[in-house]
mmCIF file of C-alpha atoms in Angstrom:
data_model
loop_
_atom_site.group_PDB
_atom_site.id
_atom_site.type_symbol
_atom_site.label_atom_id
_atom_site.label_comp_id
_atom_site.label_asym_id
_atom_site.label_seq_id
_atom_site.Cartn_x
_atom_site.Cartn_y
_atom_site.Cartn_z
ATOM 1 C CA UNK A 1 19.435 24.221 -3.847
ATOM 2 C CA UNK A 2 16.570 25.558 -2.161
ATOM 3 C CA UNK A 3 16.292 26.086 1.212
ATOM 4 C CA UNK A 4 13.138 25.572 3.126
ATOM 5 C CA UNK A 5 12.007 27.079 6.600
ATOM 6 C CA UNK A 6 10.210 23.884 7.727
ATOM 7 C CA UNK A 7 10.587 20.254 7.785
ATOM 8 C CA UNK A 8 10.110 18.003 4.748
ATOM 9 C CA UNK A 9 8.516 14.640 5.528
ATOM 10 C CA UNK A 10 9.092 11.562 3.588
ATOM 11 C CA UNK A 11 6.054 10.644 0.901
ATOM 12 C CA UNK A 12 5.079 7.454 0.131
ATOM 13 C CA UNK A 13 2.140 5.766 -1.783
ATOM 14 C CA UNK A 14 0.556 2.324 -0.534
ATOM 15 C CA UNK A 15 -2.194 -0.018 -1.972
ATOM 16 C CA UNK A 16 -5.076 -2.164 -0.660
ATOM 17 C CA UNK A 17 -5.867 -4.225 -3.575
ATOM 18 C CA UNK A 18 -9.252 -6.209 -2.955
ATOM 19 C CA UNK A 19 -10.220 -8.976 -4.661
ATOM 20 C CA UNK A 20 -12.615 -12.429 -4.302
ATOM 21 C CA UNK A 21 -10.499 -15.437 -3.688
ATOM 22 C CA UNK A 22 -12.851 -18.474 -4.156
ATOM 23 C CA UNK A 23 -15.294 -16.217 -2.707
ATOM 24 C CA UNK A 24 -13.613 -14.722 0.158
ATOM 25 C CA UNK A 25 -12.545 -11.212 0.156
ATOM 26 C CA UNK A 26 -8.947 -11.232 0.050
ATOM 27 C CA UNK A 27 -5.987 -7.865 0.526
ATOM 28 C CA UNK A 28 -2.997 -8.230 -1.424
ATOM 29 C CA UNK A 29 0.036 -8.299 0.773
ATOM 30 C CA UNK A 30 3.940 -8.399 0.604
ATOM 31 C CA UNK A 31 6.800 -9.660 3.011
ATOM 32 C CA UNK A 32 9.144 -6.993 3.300
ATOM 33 C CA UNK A 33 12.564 -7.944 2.217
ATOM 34 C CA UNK A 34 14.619 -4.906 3.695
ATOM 35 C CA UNK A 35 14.348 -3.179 7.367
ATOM 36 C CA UNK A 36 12.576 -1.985 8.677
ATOM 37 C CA UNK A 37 10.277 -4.733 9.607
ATOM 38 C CA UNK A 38 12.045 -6.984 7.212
ATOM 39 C CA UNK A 39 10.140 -10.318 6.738
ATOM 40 C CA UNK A 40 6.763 -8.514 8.301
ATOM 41 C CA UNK A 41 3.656 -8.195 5.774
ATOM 42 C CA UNK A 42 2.685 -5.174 4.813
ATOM 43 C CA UNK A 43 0.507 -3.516 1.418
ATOM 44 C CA UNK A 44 2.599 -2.801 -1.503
ATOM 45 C CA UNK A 45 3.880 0.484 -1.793
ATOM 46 C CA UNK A 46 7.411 3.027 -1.150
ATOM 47 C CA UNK A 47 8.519 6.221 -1.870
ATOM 48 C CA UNK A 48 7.165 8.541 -4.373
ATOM 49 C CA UNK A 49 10.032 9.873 -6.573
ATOM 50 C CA UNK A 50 10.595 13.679 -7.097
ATOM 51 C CA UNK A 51 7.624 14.842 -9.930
ATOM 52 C CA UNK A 52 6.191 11.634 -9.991
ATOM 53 C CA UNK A 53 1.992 12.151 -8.886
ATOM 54 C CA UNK A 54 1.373 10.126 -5.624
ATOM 55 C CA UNK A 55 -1.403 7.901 -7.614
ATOM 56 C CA UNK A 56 1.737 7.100 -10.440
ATOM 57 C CA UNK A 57 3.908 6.193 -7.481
ATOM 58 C CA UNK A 58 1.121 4.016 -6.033
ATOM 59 C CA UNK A 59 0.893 2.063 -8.891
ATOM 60 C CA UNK A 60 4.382 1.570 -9.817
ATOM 61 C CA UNK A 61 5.210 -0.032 -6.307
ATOM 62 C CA UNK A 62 2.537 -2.104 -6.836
ATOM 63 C CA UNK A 63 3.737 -3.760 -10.322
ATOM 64 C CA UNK A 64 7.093 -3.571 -8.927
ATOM 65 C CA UNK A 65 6.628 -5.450 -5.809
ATOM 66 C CA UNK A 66 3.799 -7.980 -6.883
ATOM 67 C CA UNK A 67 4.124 -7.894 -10.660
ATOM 68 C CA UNK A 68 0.588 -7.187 -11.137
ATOM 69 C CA UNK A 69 -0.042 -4.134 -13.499
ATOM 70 C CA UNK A 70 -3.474 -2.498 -12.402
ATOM 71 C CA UNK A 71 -4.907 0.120 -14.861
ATOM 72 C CA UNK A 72 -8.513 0.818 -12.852
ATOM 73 C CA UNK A 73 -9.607 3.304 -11.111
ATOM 74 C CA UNK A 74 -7.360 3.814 -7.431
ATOM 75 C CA UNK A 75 -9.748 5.147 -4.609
ATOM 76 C CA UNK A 76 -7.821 7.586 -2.494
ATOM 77 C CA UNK A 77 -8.693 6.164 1.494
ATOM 78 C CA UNK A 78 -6.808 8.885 3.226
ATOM 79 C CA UNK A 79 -3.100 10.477 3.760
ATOM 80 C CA UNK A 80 -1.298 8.893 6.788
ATOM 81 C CA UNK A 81 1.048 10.734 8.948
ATOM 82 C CA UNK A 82 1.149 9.954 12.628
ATOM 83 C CA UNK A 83 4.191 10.297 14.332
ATOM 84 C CA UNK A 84 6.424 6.987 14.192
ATOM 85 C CA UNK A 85 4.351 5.209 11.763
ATOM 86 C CA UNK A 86 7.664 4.601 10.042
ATOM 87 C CA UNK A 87 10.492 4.093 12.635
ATOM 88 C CA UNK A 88 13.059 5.667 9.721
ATOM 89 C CA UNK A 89 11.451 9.117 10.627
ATOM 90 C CA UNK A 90 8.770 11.353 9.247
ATOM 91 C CA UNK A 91 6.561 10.158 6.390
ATOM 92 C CA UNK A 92 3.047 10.811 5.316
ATOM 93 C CA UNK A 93 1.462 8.256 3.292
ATOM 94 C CA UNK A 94 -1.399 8.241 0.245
ATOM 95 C CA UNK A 95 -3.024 5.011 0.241
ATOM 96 C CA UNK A 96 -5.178 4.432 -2.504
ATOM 97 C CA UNK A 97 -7.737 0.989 -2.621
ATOM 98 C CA UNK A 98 -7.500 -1.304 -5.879
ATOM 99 C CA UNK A 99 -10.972 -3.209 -6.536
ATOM 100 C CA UNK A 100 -9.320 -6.253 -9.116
ATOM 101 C CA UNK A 101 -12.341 -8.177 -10.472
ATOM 102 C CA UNK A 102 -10.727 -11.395 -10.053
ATOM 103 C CA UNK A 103 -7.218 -12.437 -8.090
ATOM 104 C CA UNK A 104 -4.366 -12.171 -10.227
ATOM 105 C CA UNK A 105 -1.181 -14.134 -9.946
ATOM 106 C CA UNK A 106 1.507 -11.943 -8.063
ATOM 107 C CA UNK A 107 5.344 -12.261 -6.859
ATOM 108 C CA UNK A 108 7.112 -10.948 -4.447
ATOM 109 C CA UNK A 109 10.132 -8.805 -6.490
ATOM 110 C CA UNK A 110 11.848 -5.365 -6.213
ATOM 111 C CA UNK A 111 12.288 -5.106 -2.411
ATOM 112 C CA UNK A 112 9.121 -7.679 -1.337
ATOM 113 C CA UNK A 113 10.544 -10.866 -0.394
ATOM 114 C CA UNK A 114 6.673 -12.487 -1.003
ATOM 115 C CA UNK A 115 3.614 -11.208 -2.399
ATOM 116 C CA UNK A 116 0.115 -13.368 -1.906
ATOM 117 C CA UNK A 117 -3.278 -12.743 -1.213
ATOM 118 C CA UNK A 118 -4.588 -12.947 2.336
ATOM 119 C CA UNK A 119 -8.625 -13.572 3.169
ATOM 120 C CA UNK A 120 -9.133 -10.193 5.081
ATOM 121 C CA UNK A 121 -10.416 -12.202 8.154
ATOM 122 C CA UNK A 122 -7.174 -13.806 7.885
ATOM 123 C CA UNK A 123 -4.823 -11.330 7.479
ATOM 124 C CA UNK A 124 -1.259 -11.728 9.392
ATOM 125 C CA UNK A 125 -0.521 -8.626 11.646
ATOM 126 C CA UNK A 126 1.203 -5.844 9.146
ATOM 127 C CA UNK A 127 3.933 -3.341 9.777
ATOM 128 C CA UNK A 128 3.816 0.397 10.001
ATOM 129 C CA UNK A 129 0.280 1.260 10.459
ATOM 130 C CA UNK A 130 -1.281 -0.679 7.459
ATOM 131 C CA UNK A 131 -3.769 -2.377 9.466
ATOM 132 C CA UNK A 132 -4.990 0.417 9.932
ATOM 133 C CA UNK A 133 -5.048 1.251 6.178
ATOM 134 C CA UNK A 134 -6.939 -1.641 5.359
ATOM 135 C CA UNK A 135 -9.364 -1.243 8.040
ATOM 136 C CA UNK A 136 -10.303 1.959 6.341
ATOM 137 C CA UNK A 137 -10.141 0.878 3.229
ATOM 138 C CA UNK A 138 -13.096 -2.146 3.583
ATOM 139 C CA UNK A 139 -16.435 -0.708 3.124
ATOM 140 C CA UNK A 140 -19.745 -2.126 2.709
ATOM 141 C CA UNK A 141 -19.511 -2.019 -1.435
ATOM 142 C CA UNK A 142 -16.130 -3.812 -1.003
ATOM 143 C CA UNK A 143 -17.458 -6.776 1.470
ATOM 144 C CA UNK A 144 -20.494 -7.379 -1.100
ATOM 145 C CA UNK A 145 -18.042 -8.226 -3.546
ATOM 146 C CA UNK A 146 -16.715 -11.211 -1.753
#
């Protein structure tokens, strides 16, 4: 095993998939099943395994949380890392933004208790620093979609 001089963070991959709900832009959300934050939305997304690319990990949470399979393009919004955004310890974040043309039917599964599309003026308070996330995520391309 290799040993290294400095400190490893955790990495995980999270989405904001937007998409028109009877006209109303809407963010995909799940209710976390496990701690922490356990029954607290948040976006779809975990830990990227060992040689899997952060975008691959992104969108295998994302099928396996929600069910929903999304082959389009994935917008990288930015790398989080602030100190206790996750209160299990150090981990950076790549959160990528999914533009679905039209709503498609979700699930919560995996380790999401819920999955369901929120209006993004209506959005419950989420865990870690996803509000955050999403706030960066909306732009004025995305709000013209609604």
């Amino acid at each position: 095993m290799v040993e290294y001089r400095f400190p490893r963070p955790a990495f995980t991959a999270d989405v904001v998939a937007f998409a028109s709900v009877d006209g109303v832009l809407s963010v995909l959300v799940i209710r976390r099943g496990n701690e922490p934050f356990a029954g607290r939305w948040a976006l779809p997304g975990g830990f990227v395994d060992e040689g899997e690319r952060p975008e691959d990990a992104a969108r295998r949470e994302l099928a396996e949380e929600t069910g929903l399979r999304f082959e389009g393009p994935l917008d990288l919004v930015g790398v989080y890392g602030d100190p206790g955004r996750d209160p299990r310890g150090w981990t950076v974040s790549a959160a990528y933004r999914a533009v679905l043309e039209r709503p498609a039917e979700v699930a919560g599964a995996d380790d999401a208790a819920e999955a369901r599309w929120f209006a993004l003026d209506a959005l419950p308070s989420l865990a870690f620093d996803h509000d955050h996330i999403v706030a960066d995520a909306v732009s004025p391309d995305i709000e013209r979609r609604a």
